[in-house]
Amino acid sequence: MTDRPVLARVRPEWVDHYGHMNLAFYVAVFDLATDALWPALRLGEPFRAKGLGTFAAENWVAYAREVRLDDPLSATSEVLAHDEKRLLVRHRLFHAEAGFESARCELLFLCVDLALRRVRPWPAENRAAFAASPPGPPPERLALRRA
């Protein structure tokens, strides 16, 4: 048992012909984890009200252990790195009762001016929120800039 809140339960439409959650729905659950993280980083609805948005530029998912129909899922999230226009986040997905890690995901987000549909610098308040987040371990696969 874990103390992390249940983020979602594996739905029937998420289960594939192997009887476990299909890979596409891991990304959907990681998106729910992103939505849960955004308020702490001053993102989400108040950010969009300013005409700004977060667009995912890259993601990487590693699968560790299957989850099945109706399994409860929880997640942890951490800021791995950020710069003027980019934010790198890791989510870890867990079976909320058994406690094992099912998958992890790294996501690279960009700050976007929604009217212009162009990348722009993060506002100072967001950069401060990113910096105030406890630093996570180094990324496994993604980087702020391509090599």
mmCIF file of N, CA and C in Angstrom:
data_model
loop_
_atom_site.group_PDB
_atom_site.id
_atom_site.type_symbol
_atom_site.label_atom_id
_atom_site.label_comp_id
_atom_site.label_asym_id
_atom_site.label_seq_id
_atom_site.Cartn_x
_atom_site.Cartn_y
_atom_site.Cartn_z
ATOM 1 N N MET A 1 0.851 -1.181 0.000
ATOM 2 C CA MET A 1 0.000 0.000 0.000
ATOM 3 C C MET A 1 0.895 1.242 0.000
ATOM 4 N N THR A 2 0.484 2.276 -0.728
ATOM 5 C CA THR A 2 1.256 3.513 -0.775
ATOM 6 C C THR A 2 0.411 4.657 -0.242
ATOM 7 N N ASP A 3 1.067 5.774 0.024
ATOM 8 C CA ASP A 3 0.336 6.955 0.486
ATOM 9 C C ASP A 3 0.048 7.928 -0.658
ATOM 10 N N ARG A 4 0.380 7.547 -1.881
ATOM 11 C CA ARG A 4 0.079 8.397 -3.037
ATOM 12 C C ARG A 4 -1.396 8.243 -3.395
ATOM 13 N N PRO A 5 -2.063 9.340 -3.742
ATOM 14 C CA PRO A 5 -3.478 9.230 -4.115
ATOM 15 C C PRO A 5 -3.655 8.494 -5.440
ATOM 16 N N VAL A 6 -4.794 7.853 -5.588
ATOM 17 C CA VAL A 6 -5.117 7.163 -6.847
ATOM 18 C C VAL A 6 -5.387 8.215 -7.912
ATOM 19 N N LEU A 7 -4.656 8.125 -8.998
ATOM 20 C CA LEU A 7 -4.789 9.045 -10.125
ATOM 21 C C LEU A 7 -5.869 8.554 -11.085
ATOM 22 N N ALA A 8 -5.917 7.244 -11.275
ATOM 23 C CA ALA A 8 -6.886 6.632 -12.198
ATOM 24 C C ALA A 8 -6.929 5.132 -11.915
ATOM 25 N N ARG A 9 -7.934 4.486 -12.484
ATOM 26 C CA ARG A 9 -8.002 3.024 -12.496
ATOM 27 C C ARG A 9 -7.973 2.589 -13.953
ATOM 28 N N VAL A 10 -7.376 1.449 -14.202
ATOM 29 C CA VAL A 10 -7.286 0.937 -15.568
ATOM 30 C C VAL A 10 -8.695 0.626 -16.059
ATOM 31 N N ARG A 11 -9.112 1.303 -17.098
ATOM 32 C CA ARG A 11 -10.464 1.176 -17.666
ATOM 33 C C ARG A 11 -10.518 0.052 -18.703
ATOM 34 N N PRO A 12 -11.716 -0.510 -18.912
ATOM 35 C CA PRO A 12 -11.840 -1.596 -19.901
ATOM 36 C C PRO A 12 -11.331 -1.204 -21.289
ATOM 37 N N GLU A 13 -11.584 0.010 -21.714
ATOM 38 C CA GLU A 13 -11.153 0.430 -23.059
ATOM 39 C C GLU A 13 -9.636 0.626 -23.153
ATOM 40 N N TRP A 14 -8.936 0.618 -22.032
ATOM 41 C CA TRP A 14 -7.476 0.750 -22.028
ATOM 42 C C TRP A 14 -6.776 -0.600 -22.132
ATOM 43 N N VAL A 15 -7.525 -1.695 -21.965
ATOM 44 C CA VAL A 15 -6.935 -3.031 -21.915
ATOM 45 C C VAL A 15 -6.898 -3.630 -23.324
ATOM 46 N N ASP A 16 -5.735 -4.186 -23.681
ATOM 47 C CA ASP A 16 -5.576 -4.761 -25.016
ATOM 48 C C ASP A 16 -5.822 -6.273 -25.011
ATOM 49 N N HIS A 17 -5.544 -6.905 -26.128
ATOM 50 C CA HIS A 17 -5.797 -8.341 -26.276
ATOM 51 C C HIS A 17 -4.860 -9.213 -25.437
ATOM 52 N N TYR A 18 -3.877 -8.631 -24.794
ATOM 53 C CA TYR A 18 -3.006 -9.374 -23.868
ATOM 54 C C TYR A 18 -3.498 -9.295 -22.427
ATOM 55 N N GLY A 19 -4.562 -8.540 -22.206
ATOM 56 C CA GLY A 19 -5.138 -8.431 -20.872
ATOM 57 C C GLY A 19 -4.470 -7.417 -19.970
ATOM 58 N N HIS A 20 -3.596 -6.575 -20.543
ATOM 59 C CA HIS A 20 -2.976 -5.513 -19.736
ATOM 60 C C HIS A 20 -3.180 -4.155 -20.417
ATOM 61 N N MET A 21 -2.834 -3.097 -19.706
ATOM 62 C CA MET A 21 -3.040 -1.757 -20.245
ATOM 63 C C MET A 21 -2.172 -1.569 -21.491
ATOM 64 N N ASN A 22 -2.806 -1.115 -22.550
ATOM 65 C CA ASN A 22 -2.151 -0.876 -23.824
ATOM 66 C C ASN A 22 -1.199 0.313 -23.718
ATOM 67 N N LEU A 23 -0.122 0.265 -24.462
ATOM 68 C CA LEU A 23 0.910 1.297 -24.375
ATOM 69 C C LEU A 23 0.383 2.710 -24.610
ATOM 70 N N ALA A 24 -0.577 2.894 -25.479
ATOM 71 C CA ALA A 24 -1.095 4.238 -25.753
ATOM 72 C C ALA A 24 -1.725 4.867 -24.513
ATOM 73 N N PHE A 25 -2.301 4.062 -23.663
ATOM 74 C CA PHE A 25 -3.003 4.607 -22.502
ATOM 75 C C PHE A 25 -2.055 4.953 -21.360
ATOM 76 N N TYR A 26 -0.844 4.416 -21.385
ATOM 77 C CA TYR A 26 0.155 4.887 -20.433
ATOM 78 C C TYR A 26 0.401 6.378 -20.661
ATOM 79 N N VAL A 27 0.503 6.764 -21.918
ATOM 80 C CA VAL A 27 0.716 8.180 -22.241
ATOM 81 C C VAL A 27 -0.473 9.011 -21.745
ATOM 82 N N ALA A 28 -1.686 8.484 -21.895
ATOM 83 C CA ALA A 28 -2.868 9.199 -21.401
ATOM 84 C C ALA A 28 -2.810 9.371 -19.881
ATOM 85 N N VAL A 29 -2.377 8.347 -19.155
ATOM 86 C CA VAL A 29 -2.278 8.453 -17.697
ATOM 87 C C VAL A 29 -1.143 9.401 -17.313
ATOM 88 N N PHE A 30 -0.039 9.375 -18.052
ATOM 89 C CA PHE A 30 1.027 10.334 -17.779
ATOM 90 C C PHE A 30 0.539 11.766 -18.027
ATOM 91 N N ASP A 31 -0.373 11.942 -18.970
ATOM 92 C CA ASP A 31 -0.960 13.264 -19.197
ATOM 93 C C ASP A 31 -1.793 13.697 -17.985
ATOM 94 N N LEU A 32 -2.497 12.754 -17.358
ATOM 95 C CA LEU A 32 -3.230 13.066 -16.125
ATOM 96 C C LEU A 32 -2.248 13.479 -15.018
ATOM 97 N N ALA A 33 -1.096 12.809 -14.961
ATOM 98 C CA ALA A 33 -0.074 13.174 -13.973
ATOM 99 C C ALA A 33 0.457 14.579 -14.244
ATOM 100 N N THR A 34 0.595 14.929 -15.516
ATOM 101 C CA THR A 34 1.014 16.295 -15.871
ATOM 102 C C THR A 34 -0.008 17.294 -15.367
ATOM 103 N N ASP A 35 -1.284 17.025 -15.616
ATOM 104 C CA ASP A 35 -2.345 17.925 -15.144
ATOM 105 C C ASP A 35 -2.294 18.098 -13.632
ATOM 106 N N ALA A 36 -1.974 17.024 -12.905
ATOM 107 C CA ALA A 36 -1.885 17.099 -11.441
ATOM 108 C C ALA A 36 -0.663 17.897 -10.995
ATOM 109 N N LEU A 37 0.410 17.873 -11.769
ATOM 110 C CA LEU A 37 1.637 18.606 -11.432
ATOM 111 C C LEU A 37 1.516 20.098 -11.706
ATOM 112 N N TRP A 38 0.787 20.481 -12.735
ATOM 113 C CA TRP A 38 0.787 21.871 -13.213
ATOM 114 C C TRP A 38 0.475 22.925 -12.134
ATOM 115 N N PRO A 39 -0.488 22.746 -11.260
ATOM 116 C CA PRO A 39 -0.740 23.816 -10.276
ATOM 117 C C PRO A 39 0.484 24.179 -9.433
ATOM 118 N N ALA A 40 1.287 23.211 -9.065
ATOM 119 C CA ALA A 40 2.483 23.500 -8.263
ATOM 120 C C ALA A 40 3.503 24.315 -9.038
ATOM 121 N N LEU A 41 3.435 24.256 -10.373
ATOM 122 C CA LEU A 41 4.379 24.980 -11.222
ATOM 123 C C LEU A 41 3.759 26.234 -11.832
ATOM 124 N N ARG A 42 2.550 26.584 -11.346
ATOM 125 C CA ARG A 42 1.815 27.763 -11.835
ATOM 126 C C ARG A 42 1.487 27.661 -13.325
ATOM 127 N N LEU A 43 1.166 26.443 -13.737
ATOM 128 C CA LEU A 43 0.780 26.187 -15.123
ATOM 129 C C LEU A 43 -0.685 25.773 -15.147
ATOM 130 N N GLY A 44 -1.188 25.318 -16.285
ATOM 131 C CA GLY A 44 -2.591 24.913 -16.372
ATOM 132 C C GLY A 44 -3.499 26.085 -16.707
ATOM 133 N N GLU A 45 -4.688 26.084 -16.124
ATOM 134 C CA GLU A 45 -5.716 27.072 -16.482
ATOM 135 C C GLU A 45 -5.270 28.525 -16.273
ATOM 136 N N PRO A 46 -4.692 28.906 -15.135
ATOM 137 C CA PRO A 46 -4.256 30.309 -14.984
ATOM 138 C C PRO A 46 -3.204 30.711 -16.028
ATOM 139 N N PHE A 47 -2.384 29.775 -16.412
ATOM 140 C CA PHE A 47 -1.359 30.012 -17.431
ATOM 141 C C PHE A 47 -2.022 30.261 -18.787
ATOM 142 N N ARG A 48 -3.011 29.416 -19.120
ATOM 143 C CA ARG A 48 -3.743 29.584 -20.388
ATOM 144 C C ARG A 48 -4.521 30.892 -20.407
ATOM 145 N N ALA A 49 -5.006 31.335 -19.250
ATOM 146 C CA ALA A 49 -5.735 32.607 -19.188
ATOM 147 C C ALA A 49 -4.838 33.779 -19.585
ATOM 148 N N LYS A 50 -3.525 33.603 -19.481
ATOM 149 C CA LYS A 50 -2.566 34.636 -19.895
ATOM 150 C C LYS A 50 -2.208 34.504 -21.372
ATOM 151 N N GLY A 51 -2.853 33.557 -22.069
ATOM 152 C CA GLY A 51 -2.555 33.344 -23.480
ATOM 153 C C GLY A 51 -1.338 32.464 -23.716
ATOM 154 N N LEU A 52 -0.934 31.722 -22.687
ATOM 155 C CA LEU A 52 0.243 30.861 -22.782
ATOM 156 C C LEU A 52 -0.149 29.400 -22.622
ATOM 157 N N GLY A 53 0.661 28.534 -23.170
ATOM 158 C CA GLY A 53 0.396 27.110 -23.050
ATOM 159 C C GLY A 53 1.678 26.316 -22.951
ATOM 160 N N THR A 54 1.526 25.055 -22.631
ATOM 161 C CA THR A 54 2.648 24.117 -22.601
ATOM 162 C C THR A 54 2.412 23.080 -23.689
ATOM 163 N N PHE A 55 3.349 22.973 -24.594
ATOM 164 C CA PHE A 55 3.274 21.973 -25.656
ATOM 165 C C PHE A 55 4.365 20.941 -25.395
ATOM 166 N N ALA A 56 4.016 19.672 -25.487
ATOM 167 C CA ALA A 56 5.008 18.614 -25.366
ATOM 168 C C ALA A 56 5.788 18.523 -26.673
ATOM 169 N N ALA A 57 7.106 18.550 -26.569
ATOM 170 C CA ALA A 57 7.968 18.443 -27.740
ATOM 171 C C ALA A 57 8.508 17.024 -27.920
ATOM 172 N N GLU A 58 8.713 16.328 -26.801
ATOM 173 C CA GLU A 58 9.215 14.957 -26.836
ATOM 174 C C GLU A 58 8.691 14.213 -25.627
ATOM 175 N N ASN A 59 8.578 12.901 -25.765
ATOM 176 C CA ASN A 59 8.348 12.067 -24.597
ATOM 177 C C ASN A 59 9.023 10.722 -24.802
ATOM 178 N N TRP A 60 9.347 10.111 -23.686
ATOM 179 C CA TRP A 60 9.983 8.797 -23.664
ATOM 180 C C TRP A 60 9.324 8.016 -22.547
ATOM 181 N N VAL A 61 8.928 6.780 -22.845
ATOM 182 C CA VAL A 61 8.263 5.934 -21.855
ATOM 183 C C VAL A 61 9.033 4.622 -21.739
ATOM 184 N N ALA A 62 9.248 4.198 -20.502
ATOM 185 C CA ALA A 62 9.833 2.885 -20.225
ATOM 186 C C ALA A 62 8.816 2.087 -19.423
ATOM 187 N N TYR A 63 8.542 0.882 -19.862
ATOM 188 C CA TYR A 63 7.572 0.012 -19.208
ATOM 189 C C TYR A 63 8.315 -0.982 -18.331
ATOM 190 N N ALA A 64 7.874 -1.127 -17.082
ATOM 191 C CA ALA A 64 8.571 -2.001 -16.136
ATOM 192 C C ALA A 64 7.738 -3.222 -15.755
ATOM 193 N N ARG A 65 6.461 -3.022 -15.496
ATOM 194 C CA ARG A 65 5.607 -4.123 -15.035
ATOM 195 C C ARG A 65 4.169 -3.824 -15.433
ATOM 196 N N GLU A 66 3.461 -4.838 -15.901
ATOM 197 C CA GLU A 66 2.116 -4.627 -16.415
ATOM 198 C C GLU A 66 1.115 -4.276 -15.312
ATOM 199 N N VAL A 67 0.107 -3.530 -15.721
ATOM 200 C CA VAL A 67 -1.081 -3.310 -14.894
ATOM 201 C C VAL A 67 -2.268 -3.789 -15.715
ATOM 202 N N ARG A 68 -3.325 -4.187 -14.983
ATOM 203 C CA ARG A 68 -4.459 -4.829 -15.631
ATOM 204 C C ARG A 68 -5.761 -4.131 -15.269
ATOM 205 N N LEU A 69 -6.838 -4.609 -15.836
ATOM 206 C CA LEU A 69 -8.164 -4.033 -15.660
ATOM 207 C C LEU A 69 -8.449 -3.711 -14.197
ATOM 208 N N ASP A 70 -8.887 -2.495 -13.961
ATOM 209 C CA ASP A 70 -9.321 -1.960 -12.670
ATOM 210 C C ASP A 70 -8.188 -1.759 -11.657
ATOM 211 N N ASP A 71 -6.939 -2.003 -12.055
ATOM 212 C CA ASP A 71 -5.836 -1.721 -11.133
ATOM 213 C C ASP A 71 -5.802 -0.230 -10.834
ATOM 214 N N PRO A 72 -5.606 0.151 -9.568
ATOM 215 C CA PRO A 72 -5.497 1.571 -9.216
ATOM 216 C C PRO A 72 -4.082 2.063 -9.518
ATOM 217 N N LEU A 73 -3.996 3.269 -10.074
ATOM 218 C CA LEU A 73 -2.713 3.835 -10.479
ATOM 219 C C LEU A 73 -2.445 5.128 -9.723
ATOM 220 N N SER A 74 -1.205 5.308 -9.314
ATOM 221 C CA SER A 74 -0.768 6.563 -8.708
ATOM 222 C C SER A 74 0.507 6.992 -9.419
ATOM 223 N N ALA A 75 0.907 8.232 -9.206
ATOM 224 C CA ALA A 75 2.093 8.741 -9.898
ATOM 225 C C ALA A 75 2.861 9.702 -9.004
ATOM 226 N N THR A 76 4.140 9.792 -9.271
ATOM 227 C CA THR A 76 4.969 10.846 -8.709
ATOM 228 C C THR A 76 5.519 11.643 -9.888
ATOM 229 N N SER A 77 5.851 12.884 -9.630
ATOM 230 C CA SER A 77 6.352 13.764 -10.684
ATOM 231 C C SER A 77 7.477 14.610 -10.132
ATOM 232 N N GLU A 78 8.432 14.927 -10.992
ATOM 233 C CA GLU A 78 9.540 15.779 -10.579
ATOM 234 C C GLU A 78 10.065 16.571 -11.763
ATOM 235 N N VAL A 79 10.530 17.765 -11.459
ATOM 236 C CA VAL A 79 11.197 18.601 -12.455
ATOM 237 C C VAL A 79 12.639 18.124 -12.525
ATOM 238 N N LEU A 80 13.091 17.792 -13.725
ATOM 239 C CA LEU A 80 14.467 17.331 -13.900
ATOM 240 C C LEU A 80 15.397 18.461 -14.324
ATOM 241 N N ALA A 81 14.883 19.361 -15.157
ATOM 242 C CA ALA A 81 15.696 20.472 -15.654
ATOM 243 C C ALA A 81 14.772 21.498 -16.298
ATOM 244 N N HIS A 82 15.280 22.702 -16.437
ATOM 245 C CA HIS A 82 14.526 23.751 -17.137
ATOM 246 C C HIS A 82 15.499 24.810 -17.614
ATOM 247 N N ASP A 83 15.078 25.528 -18.630
ATOM 248 C CA ASP A 83 15.831 26.689 -19.083
ATOM 249 C C ASP A 83 14.822 27.751 -19.487
ATOM 250 N N GLU A 84 15.236 28.712 -20.250
ATOM 251 C CA GLU A 84 14.391 29.856 -20.584
ATOM 252 C C GLU A 84 13.077 29.471 -21.269
ATOM 253 N N LYS A 85 13.094 28.420 -22.099
ATOM 254 C CA LYS A 85 11.911 28.060 -22.884
ATOM 255 C C LYS A 85 11.478 26.600 -22.732
ATOM 256 N N ARG A 86 12.228 25.805 -21.969
ATOM 257 C CA ARG A 86 11.972 24.373 -21.895
ATOM 258 C C ARG A 86 11.824 23.912 -20.445
ATOM 259 N N LEU A 87 11.080 22.822 -20.280
ATOM 260 C CA LEU A 87 10.879 22.199 -18.973
ATOM 261 C C LEU A 87 10.918 20.691 -19.176
ATOM 262 N N LEU A 88 11.783 20.015 -18.421
ATOM 263 C CA LEU A 88 11.921 18.569 -18.508
ATOM 264 C C LEU A 88 11.403 17.947 -17.213
ATOM 265 N N VAL A 89 10.429 17.042 -17.351
ATOM 266 C CA VAL A 89 9.722 16.445 -16.218
ATOM 267 C C VAL A 89 9.801 14.925 -16.311
ATOM 268 N N ARG A 90 9.839 14.265 -15.146
ATOM 269 C CA ARG A 90 9.703 12.805 -15.113
ATOM 270 C C ARG A 90 8.480 12.447 -14.277
ATOM 271 N N HIS A 91 7.661 11.544 -14.800
ATOM 272 C CA HIS A 91 6.562 10.940 -14.046
ATOM 273 C C HIS A 91 6.900 9.470 -13.849
ATOM 274 N N ARG A 92 6.547 8.945 -12.687
ATOM 275 C CA ARG A 92 6.658 7.507 -12.414
ATOM 276 C C ARG A 92 5.267 7.014 -12.062
ATOM 277 N N LEU A 93 4.835 5.945 -12.711
ATOM 278 C CA LEU A 93 3.505 5.373 -12.524
ATOM 279 C C LEU A 93 3.617 4.117 -11.675
ATOM 280 N N PHE A 94 2.756 4.022 -10.663
ATOM 281 C CA PHE A 94 2.781 2.916 -9.722
ATOM 282 C C PHE A 94 1.419 2.238 -9.631
ATOM 283 N N HIS A 95 1.441 0.955 -9.273
ATOM 284 C CA HIS A 95 0.225 0.277 -8.843
ATOM 285 C C HIS A 95 -0.050 0.840 -7.453
ATOM 286 N N ALA A 96 -1.188 1.504 -7.265
ATOM 287 C CA ALA A 96 -1.451 2.256 -6.036
ATOM 288 C C ALA A 96 -1.635 1.377 -4.801
ATOM 289 N N GLU A 97 -1.921 0.106 -4.969
ATOM 290 C CA GLU A 97 -2.076 -0.787 -3.814
ATOM 291 C C GLU A 97 -0.822 -1.637 -3.585
ATOM 292 N N ALA A 98 -0.316 -2.266 -4.633
ATOM 293 C CA ALA A 98 0.851 -3.143 -4.493
ATOM 294 C C ALA A 98 2.147 -2.342 -4.385
ATOM 295 N N GLY A 99 2.151 -1.128 -4.894
ATOM 296 C CA GLY A 99 3.299 -0.240 -4.754
ATOM 297 C C GLY A 99 4.391 -0.368 -5.797
ATOM 298 N N PHE A 100 4.300 -1.335 -6.707
ATOM 299 C CA PHE A 100 5.378 -1.483 -7.687
ATOM 300 C C PHE A 100 5.297 -0.416 -8.777
ATOM 301 N N GLU A 101 6.462 -0.083 -9.332
ATOM 302 C CA GLU A 101 6.517 0.857 -10.453
ATOM 303 C C GLU A 101 6.131 0.115 -11.722
ATOM 304 N N SER A 102 5.180 0.677 -12.443
ATOM 305 C CA SER A 102 4.731 0.084 -13.689
ATOM 306 C C SER A 102 5.450 0.687 -14.890
ATOM 307 N N ALA A 103 5.681 2.004 -14.860
ATOM 308 C CA ALA A 103 6.320 2.674 -15.991
ATOM 309 C C ALA A 103 6.820 4.035 -15.536
ATOM 310 N N ARG A 104 7.685 4.604 -16.357
ATOM 311 C CA ARG A 104 8.130 5.977 -16.116
ATOM 312 C C ARG A 104 8.221 6.693 -17.453
ATOM 313 N N CYS A 105 8.129 8.006 -17.360
ATOM 314 C CA CYS A 105 8.042 8.820 -18.573
ATOM 315 C C CYS A 105 8.812 10.114 -18.356
ATOM 316 N N GLU A 106 9.587 10.500 -19.339
ATOM 317 C CA GLU A 106 10.197 11.823 -19.358
ATOM 318 C C GLU A 106 9.519 12.612 -20.456
ATOM 319 N N LEU A 107 9.215 13.872 -20.155
ATOM 320 C CA LEU A 107 8.536 14.760 -21.102
ATOM 321 C C LEU A 107 9.270 16.085 -21.182
ATOM 322 N N LEU A 108 9.434 16.568 -22.396
ATOM 323 C CA LEU A 108 10.019 17.882 -22.621
ATOM 324 C C LEU A 108 8.907 18.813 -23.085
ATOM 325 N N PHE A 109 8.656 19.846 -22.296
ATOM 326 C CA PHE A 109 7.614 20.823 -22.603
ATOM 327 C C PHE A 109 8.223 22.147 -23.038
ATOM 328 N N LEU A 110 7.498 22.844 -23.891
ATOM 329 C CA LEU A 110 7.872 24.177 -24.340
ATOM 330 C C LEU A 110 6.825 25.171 -23.884
ATOM 331 N N CYS A 111 7.255 26.395 -23.614
ATOM 332 C CA CYS A 111 6.328 27.493 -23.329
ATOM 333 C C CYS A 111 5.916 28.091 -24.662
ATOM 334 N N VAL A 112 4.609 28.198 -24.908
ATOM 335 C CA VAL A 112 4.104 28.651 -26.203
ATOM 336 C C VAL A 112 3.131 29.806 -26.031
ATOM 337 N N ASP A 113 3.323 30.844 -26.845
ATOM 338 C CA ASP A 113 2.359 31.933 -26.960
ATOM 339 C C ASP A 113 1.228 31.398 -27.828
ATOM 340 N N LEU A 114 0.030 31.252 -27.256
ATOM 341 C CA LEU A 114 -1.067 30.598 -27.961
ATOM 342 C C LEU A 114 -1.613 31.417 -29.121
ATOM 343 N N ALA A 115 -1.511 32.735 -29.064
ATOM 344 C CA ALA A 115 -1.982 33.573 -30.175
ATOM 345 C C ALA A 115 -1.049 33.460 -31.372
ATOM 346 N N LEU A 116 0.240 33.440 -31.108
ATOM 347 C CA LEU A 116 1.235 33.384 -32.188
ATOM 348 C C LEU A 116 1.615 31.967 -32.582
ATOM 349 N N ARG A 117 1.320 31.003 -31.666
ATOM 350 C CA ARG A 117 1.706 29.603 -31.862
ATOM 351 C C ARG A 117 3.223 29.499 -32.035
ATOM 352 N N ARG A 118 3.922 30.264 -31.185
ATOM 353 C CA ARG A 118 5.379 30.298 -31.209
ATOM 354 C C ARG A 118 5.931 30.073 -29.809
ATOM 355 N N VAL A 119 7.091 29.440 -29.753
ATOM 356 C CA VAL A 119 7.775 29.240 -28.479
ATOM 357 C C VAL A 119 8.271 30.588 -27.978
ATOM 358 N N ARG A 120 8.139 30.795 -26.669
ATOM 359 C CA ARG A 120 8.578 32.039 -26.029
ATOM 360 C C ARG A 120 9.152 31.709 -24.655
ATOM 361 N N PRO A 121 9.830 32.644 -24.016
ATOM 362 C CA PRO A 121 10.386 32.382 -22.674
ATOM 363 C C PRO A 121 9.282 32.202 -21.633
ATOM 364 N N TRP A 122 9.591 31.384 -20.616
ATOM 365 C CA TRP A 122 8.688 31.216 -19.482
ATOM 366 C C TRP A 122 8.607 32.533 -18.716
ATOM 367 N N PRO A 123 7.446 32.886 -18.200
ATOM 368 C CA PRO A 123 7.365 34.028 -17.284
ATOM 369 C C PRO A 123 8.212 33.768 -16.032
ATOM 370 N N ALA A 124 8.660 34.837 -15.407
ATOM 371 C CA ALA A 124 9.526 34.741 -14.225
ATOM 372 C C ALA A 124 8.892 33.912 -13.115
ATOM 373 N N GLU A 125 7.579 34.056 -12.898
ATOM 374 C CA GLU A 125 6.931 33.311 -11.807
ATOM 375 C C GLU A 125 6.977 31.803 -12.042
ATOM 376 N N ASN A 126 6.920 31.381 -13.296
ATOM 377 C CA ASN A 126 7.012 29.952 -13.599
ATOM 378 C C ASN A 126 8.443 29.458 -13.418
ATOM 379 N N ARG A 127 9.411 30.223 -13.888
ATOM 380 C CA ARG A 127 10.809 29.834 -13.697
ATOM 381 C C ARG A 127 11.123 29.709 -12.208
ATOM 382 N N ALA A 128 10.564 30.621 -11.398
ATOM 383 C CA ALA A 128 10.772 30.545 -9.941
ATOM 384 C C ALA A 128 10.141 29.281 -9.368
ATOM 385 N N ALA A 129 8.947 28.914 -9.838
ATOM 386 C CA ALA A 129 8.289 27.691 -9.369
ATOM 387 C C ALA A 129 9.084 26.454 -9.789
ATOM 388 N N PHE A 130 9.641 26.455 -11.000
ATOM 389 C CA PHE A 130 10.462 25.330 -11.448
ATOM 390 C C PHE A 130 11.684 25.196 -10.537
ATOM 391 N N ALA A 131 12.326 26.332 -10.277
ATOM 392 C CA ALA A 131 13.548 26.331 -9.457
ATOM 393 C C ALA A 131 13.259 25.910 -8.021
ATOM 394 N N ALA A 132 12.061 26.198 -7.518
ATOM 395 C CA ALA A 132 11.698 25.852 -6.140
ATOM 396 C C ALA A 132 11.339 24.376 -5.989
ATOM 397 N N SER A 133 11.101 23.683 -7.094
ATOM 398 C CA SER A 133 10.771 22.256 -7.033
ATOM 399 C C SER A 133 12.004 21.470 -6.622
ATOM 400 N N PRO A 134 11.824 20.461 -5.772
ATOM 401 C CA PRO A 134 12.985 19.636 -5.410
ATOM 402 C C PRO A 134 13.585 19.021 -6.675
ATOM 403 N N PRO A 135 14.893 19.139 -6.846
ATOM 404 C CA PRO A 135 15.491 18.608 -8.084
ATOM 405 C C PRO A 135 15.430 17.088 -8.115
ATOM 406 N N GLY A 136 15.097 16.569 -9.259
ATOM 407 C CA GLY A 136 15.084 15.128 -9.440
ATOM 408 C C GLY A 136 16.447 14.641 -9.888
ATOM 409 N N PRO A 137 16.620 13.332 -9.976
ATOM 410 C CA PRO A 137 17.879 12.790 -10.483
ATOM 411 C C PRO A 137 18.033 13.142 -11.960
ATOM 412 N N PRO A 138 19.208 12.928 -12.512
ATOM 413 C CA PRO A 138 19.409 13.272 -13.928
ATOM 414 C C PRO A 138 18.421 12.531 -14.833
ATOM 415 N N PRO A 139 18.082 13.131 -15.971
ATOM 416 C CA PRO A 139 17.212 12.445 -16.927
ATOM 417 C C PRO A 139 17.854 11.146 -17.414
ATOM 418 N N GLU A 140 17.005 10.194 -17.773
ATOM 419 C CA GLU A 140 17.509 8.933 -18.316
ATOM 420 C C GLU A 140 17.712 9.009 -19.831
ATOM 421 N N ARG A 141 16.814 9.714 -20.520
ATOM 422 C CA ARG A 141 16.842 9.703 -21.986
ATOM 423 C C ARG A 141 16.781 11.087 -22.637
ATOM 424 N N LEU A 142 15.990 11.989 -22.099
ATOM 425 C CA LEU A 142 15.794 13.269 -22.769
ATOM 426 C C LEU A 142 16.741 14.330 -22.231
ATOM 427 N N ALA A 143 16.876 15.415 -22.973
ATOM 428 C CA ALA A 143 17.707 16.550 -22.574
ATOM 429 C C ALA A 143 16.989 17.831 -22.967
ATOM 430 N N LEU A 144 17.388 18.928 -22.364
ATOM 431 C CA LEU A 144 16.782 20.212 -22.737
ATOM 432 C C LEU A 144 17.060 20.543 -24.194
ATOM 433 N N ARG A 145 18.214 20.197 -24.662
ATOM 434 C CA ARG A 145 18.586 20.470 -26.057
ATOM 435 C C ARG A 145 19.060 19.172 -26.701
ATOM 436 N N ARG A 146 18.799 19.060 -27.982
ATOM 437 C CA ARG A 146 19.258 17.873 -28.719
ATOM 438 C C ARG A 146 20.770 17.949 -28.893
ATOM 439 N N ALA A 147 21.390 16.798 -28.805
ATOM 440 C CA ALA A 147 22.865 16.724 -28.950
ATOM 441 C C ALA A 147 23.283 16.939 -30.382
#
